[in-house]
């Protein structure tokens, strides 16, 4: 009989949106319950683009989560980012990575980078000091089909970055395509990728199942089934190039159920449960620990967490709504449960 519990080293989330203010206080405890550390995205309004802003945000996160959780901060890259400020935040231990949002690619990316050449001085500095670049890998050119934006980003931009900065550590975030899987696999050890639960579970049909489903809409948008299968195979393969990053991105219900609904899924409350279901379906439960708790810190050069968490094979009912936000899997019954 299959084992009834699964105990793994405490995991981390290498990509999460915790927001600010009331929303932060509401959502951050869910991430802190599941994960020891998380790479916190800087796409607030205004963005987290200075050392002082990151310090203040980190303090607010810690107030929201209480002790036992470590937020790992990121700097939002803009056309104006100063390499000196980047290095100062890194050497003072305030931020660990910087985030490249192509301007206009996603939620709160208006201040993002308009031409990737504009940040070459910053990238050169990051390469020199060993600071990781996190990338939202989608082009924003309106002529490019929304389902092709990740693949075209790899062809037009990422391949150039990898060539021009061979020692820069890059994380291609929330990968959704077989092209992304293949590119990451074929690149050297400085390129890795994070994988979300939703891109392991949903294909693009989910967005149109019986009607328009705003709670299945995130960016990058879910792709065809063949892409989902490729991403699943990569995540569960045991390769150190793929690790956990939820991209939990909460929006109030009204902001998603709208004529122009926001992109993003709130998956933090049941993230490990989601991943466990996928790994079990793929016959790879033995690989969940390295995906969730080992490959990420190894890539970032951080120590592994002490301690463990345990998932129990037990039914858990996902609420229809959590604090005005519709969570991923709302209304479903999951078959793994994270113990307190
Ligand atoms: C994110 C958000 O809402 O901040 N949305 C999303 O669909 N993933 C931004 C992002 O990561 O693209
Ligand atoms: Zn994100």
XYZ file of C-alpha atoms and ligand atoms in Angstrom:
353
model
C 0.000 0.000 0.000
C 1.218 3.498 -0.746
C 2.586 5.387 2.222
C 0.102 7.576 4.110
C 2.471 10.397 4.904
C 5.265 12.168 3.102
C 7.894 14.044 5.105
C 10.305 16.345 3.319
C 12.877 18.940 4.292
C 11.193 22.347 4.766
C 10.642 23.841 1.324
C 10.961 27.358 -0.111
C 8.957 29.293 -2.682
C 11.257 30.883 -5.273
C 8.589 33.238 -6.712
C 5.682 34.778 -4.831
C 3.631 37.992 -4.806
C 2.794 39.046 -1.242
C 1.363 42.491 -2.097
C 1.196 45.183 0.619
C -1.142 46.633 3.254
C -4.310 44.656 4.076
C -3.705 42.188 1.275
C -0.192 41.455 2.580
C -1.516 40.834 6.084
C -4.142 38.520 4.654
C -2.035 36.414 2.281
C 1.493 36.296 3.740
C 0.620 33.878 6.596
C -0.392 31.257 4.007
C 3.017 31.392 2.369
C 4.747 31.383 5.767
C 2.784 28.284 6.795
C 3.947 26.379 3.735
C 7.450 27.674 3.193
C 10.535 28.628 5.210
C 11.683 31.286 2.734
C 10.299 32.935 -0.353
C 11.614 35.146 -3.128
C 9.221 38.088 -2.940
C 8.366 39.848 -6.179
C 8.847 43.627 -6.226
C 5.902 44.577 -8.488
C 4.160 46.906 -6.057
C 2.954 50.383 -7.016
C 5.406 52.086 -6.924
C 7.796 49.179 -7.479
C 10.481 48.117 -5.010
C 13.413 49.691 -6.818
C 15.584 51.085 -4.021
C 17.409 49.568 -1.066
C 15.323 51.623 1.368
C 12.051 50.510 -0.207
C 13.117 46.860 -0.029
C 14.158 47.211 3.618
C 10.808 48.754 4.534
C 8.859 46.137 2.586
C 10.806 43.308 4.218
C 9.906 44.712 7.633
C 6.197 44.876 6.753
C 6.301 41.285 5.507
C 7.898 40.110 8.750
C 5.227 41.947 10.734
C 2.590 40.117 8.698
C 4.105 36.637 9.015
C 5.689 36.734 12.452
C 8.947 34.854 13.137
C 9.972 31.623 11.433
C 9.707 32.919 7.869
C 12.415 34.617 5.821
C 11.405 36.912 2.962
C 14.112 37.082 0.294
C 13.814 40.436 -1.416
C 14.213 41.407 -5.056
C 14.922 44.677 -6.844
C 12.603 45.747 -9.669
C 14.762 46.627 -12.668
C 13.851 49.733 -14.626
C 15.524 51.640 -17.440
C 17.028 53.831 -14.727
C 18.380 51.196 -12.320
C 21.795 52.116 -10.997
C 24.346 49.285 -10.843
C 25.775 50.847 -7.668
C 22.401 50.744 -5.900
C 21.956 47.130 -7.019
C 25.332 46.170 -5.617
C 24.751 48.081 -2.372
C 21.473 46.263 -1.665
C 23.116 42.950 -2.473
C 26.209 43.493 -0.341
C 24.124 44.833 2.572
C 22.044 41.636 2.432
C 18.800 43.469 1.662
C 18.049 41.839 -1.659
C 19.189 38.616 -3.216
C 18.089 38.993 -6.814
C 16.743 41.478 -9.336
C 13.634 41.071 -11.427
C 13.309 41.848 -15.117
C 9.783 42.721 -16.193
C 9.553 43.727 -19.829
C 7.464 46.937 -19.608
C 3.800 46.077 -20.011
C 4.241 42.289 -19.793
C 2.072 41.717 -16.720
C 0.483 43.146 -13.543
C 2.288 46.296 -12.354
C 5.002 46.108 -14.982
C 4.484 49.615 -16.382
C 7.816 50.748 -14.858
C 9.617 47.743 -16.304
C 12.399 47.643 -18.850
C 11.532 49.055 -22.283
C 14.593 47.632 -24.041
C 16.753 44.963 -22.457
C 19.901 46.725 -23.668
C 19.076 49.508 -21.210
C 19.972 47.254 -18.277
C 23.239 45.890 -19.678
C 25.338 47.839 -17.145
C 23.228 46.359 -14.334
C 23.474 42.848 -15.745
C 27.245 43.170 -16.073
C 27.443 44.207 -12.410
C 25.183 41.359 -11.308
C 27.270 38.878 -13.243
C 30.374 40.191 -11.490
C 28.963 40.063 -7.944
C 27.003 36.816 -8.349
C 23.502 38.297 -8.051
C 20.672 36.285 -9.621
C 18.460 37.699 -12.400
C 14.810 36.597 -12.249
C 13.054 36.974 -15.583
C 9.440 37.322 -16.605
C 10.052 35.751 -19.984
C 7.430 37.177 -22.303
C 7.752 39.709 -25.097
C 5.199 42.502 -25.114
C 5.042 43.192 -28.834
C 1.309 43.313 -29.629
C 2.014 41.628 -32.972
C 3.089 38.478 -31.174
C 0.299 36.056 -30.331
C -0.238 35.905 -26.573
C 0.367 32.130 -26.572
C 3.742 32.593 -28.322
C 5.155 35.335 -26.118
C 7.337 33.075 -23.995
C 8.842 31.239 -26.956
C 9.531 34.478 -28.816
C 11.134 35.958 -25.671
C 13.530 33.013 -25.574
C 14.425 33.444 -29.248
C 14.747 37.222 -29.269
C 15.992 38.101 -25.801
C 16.923 35.286 -23.454
C 19.252 33.564 -25.912
C 21.114 36.862 -26.320
C 21.329 37.456 -22.552
C 22.717 33.977 -21.970
C 25.342 34.557 -24.667
C 26.304 38.076 -23.589
C 26.476 37.247 -19.853
C 27.658 33.639 -19.662
C 28.375 33.779 -15.922
C 25.143 35.554 -14.942
C 22.770 33.308 -12.988
C 19.325 33.549 -14.552
C 15.995 32.076 -13.466
C 13.409 31.879 -16.220
C 10.299 32.081 -14.122
C 6.979 30.266 -14.342
C 7.815 28.337 -17.516
C 4.864 27.211 -19.614
C 6.174 25.751 -22.888
C 8.157 22.836 -24.249
C 10.436 25.405 -25.881
C 11.276 26.846 -22.445
C 11.951 23.372 -21.072
C 14.249 22.553 -23.992
C 16.100 25.864 -23.792
C 16.732 25.553 -20.061
C 17.856 21.948 -20.394
C 20.293 22.756 -23.180
C 21.814 25.827 -21.511
C 24.669 25.726 -19.006
C 24.250 25.442 -15.221
C 23.678 29.216 -14.807
C 20.177 29.011 -16.285
C 17.344 27.442 -14.284
C 13.552 27.723 -14.222
C 10.739 27.818 -11.706
C 7.486 25.946 -12.194
C 4.064 26.866 -10.772
C 1.331 24.442 -9.684
C -1.143 25.903 -12.171
C 1.119 25.324 -15.173
C 1.495 21.688 -14.094
C -2.258 21.251 -13.734
C -4.069 23.508 -16.227
C -3.874 23.734 -19.964
C -5.497 26.571 -21.907
C -8.824 24.778 -22.136
C -9.276 25.527 -18.434
C -9.667 29.224 -19.256
C -12.645 28.478 -21.502
C -14.258 25.469 -19.786
C -17.994 26.017 -20.331
C -17.513 29.796 -20.322
C -14.829 32.344 -19.532
C -12.979 31.384 -16.318
C -11.130 34.359 -14.871
C -9.730 32.304 -11.993
C -7.763 30.172 -14.457
C -6.172 33.244 -16.004
C -2.604 34.117 -15.119
C 0.500 35.224 -16.985
C 2.154 33.614 -18.720
C -1.189 32.237 -19.843
C -1.646 28.440 -19.712
C -0.722 26.766 -23.004
C -1.691 23.660 -25.013
C -1.695 20.231 -23.418
C 1.608 19.203 -25.066
C 3.295 22.088 -23.271
C 1.777 21.195 -19.914
C 3.068 17.653 -20.345
C 6.577 18.881 -21.164
C 6.620 21.145 -18.102
C 5.386 18.267 -15.910
C 8.077 15.966 -17.199
C 10.776 18.565 -16.536
C 9.588 19.424 -13.025
C 9.339 15.798 -11.946
C 12.527 14.650 -13.713
C 14.863 15.352 -10.808
C 16.910 17.811 -12.887
C 18.452 20.530 -10.674
C 17.462 23.117 -13.309
C 13.791 23.079 -12.317
C 12.485 24.097 -8.925
C 9.440 25.311 -7.052
C 8.082 28.828 -7.560
C 4.358 29.197 -7.000
C 3.816 32.621 -8.583
C 0.964 32.940 -6.091
C -0.540 36.272 -7.227
C -3.677 37.194 -5.273
C -6.249 39.624 -6.613
C -9.586 40.450 -5.000
C -12.477 38.505 -6.512
C -13.979 41.650 -8.132
C -10.657 42.502 -9.776
C -10.638 39.137 -11.540
C -14.353 38.847 -12.276
C -14.367 41.956 -14.412
C -14.551 43.141 -18.007
C -10.754 43.389 -17.858
C -9.804 40.851 -15.222
C -6.372 40.782 -13.570
C -3.897 38.005 -14.279
C -2.821 35.857 -11.357
C -3.832 32.857 -9.268
C -3.792 32.705 -5.484
C -2.292 29.262 -4.923
C -0.377 29.819 -1.662
C -2.890 28.185 0.745
C -2.582 24.704 -0.845
C 0.619 24.957 -2.860
C 2.436 21.907 -1.517
C -0.759 19.889 -1.772
C -0.997 20.842 -5.473
C 2.571 19.874 -6.207
C 2.241 16.600 -4.266
C -0.756 15.577 -6.387
C 1.197 16.230 -9.590
C 4.327 14.425 -8.435
C 2.249 11.448 -7.333
C 0.427 11.318 -10.669
C 3.812 11.270 -12.396
C 5.100 8.483 -10.125
C 7.703 10.893 -8.792
C 6.796 11.571 -5.161
C 10.393 10.694 -4.311
C 11.501 13.761 -6.332
C 9.212 16.277 -4.628
C 11.767 17.057 -1.925
C 14.606 17.979 -4.268
C 12.255 20.095 -6.395
C 10.765 21.906 -3.388
C 13.647 22.075 -0.925
C 17.039 21.406 -2.549
C 17.413 22.659 -6.124
C 16.359 26.239 -5.337
C 18.820 26.887 -2.501
C 21.534 25.073 -4.459
C 21.047 27.429 -7.410
C 20.977 30.547 -5.210
C 23.946 29.323 -3.139
C 21.970 29.324 0.114
C 21.958 26.694 2.863
C 19.198 24.098 2.906
C 16.507 24.605 5.545
C 16.605 22.674 8.786
C 13.515 20.785 9.859
C 10.769 19.061 7.899
C 7.122 19.338 6.897
C 4.717 16.436 6.574
C 1.929 15.881 4.094
C -0.736 13.385 4.993
C -2.846 11.434 2.524
C -6.174 12.879 3.620
C -9.015 14.748 1.976
C -8.949 18.509 2.264
C -11.731 20.756 1.058
C -10.553 23.992 -0.581
C -12.847 26.906 0.350
C -14.704 28.793 -2.380
C -13.171 32.015 -1.130
C -10.463 33.055 1.328
C -10.731 36.632 2.582
C -12.384 37.879 -0.600
C -9.946 36.025 -2.867
C -10.846 32.912 -4.855
C -7.998 30.429 -4.332
C -6.643 27.979 -6.886
C -8.657 24.710 -6.618
C -11.627 26.602 -5.077
C -14.392 24.152 -4.208
C -12.285 21.063 -5.007
C -11.328 18.267 -2.661
C -7.590 17.574 -2.645
C -6.077 14.282 -1.550
C -2.993 15.515 0.275
C -2.973 17.755 3.325
C -0.105 19.664 4.868
C -0.017 19.046 8.605
C 0.254 22.030 10.928
C 1.398 38.438 -11.385
C 0.757 39.510 -10.481
O -0.472 39.548 -10.383
O 1.515 40.246 -9.844
N 0.370 37.862 -12.217
C 0.398 36.654 -12.810
O -0.507 36.344 -13.579
N 1.374 35.786 -12.575
C 2.496 39.025 -12.160
C 3.357 37.993 -12.870
O 4.088 37.250 -12.224
O 3.286 37.919 -14.091
Zn 4.814 36.381 -10.712
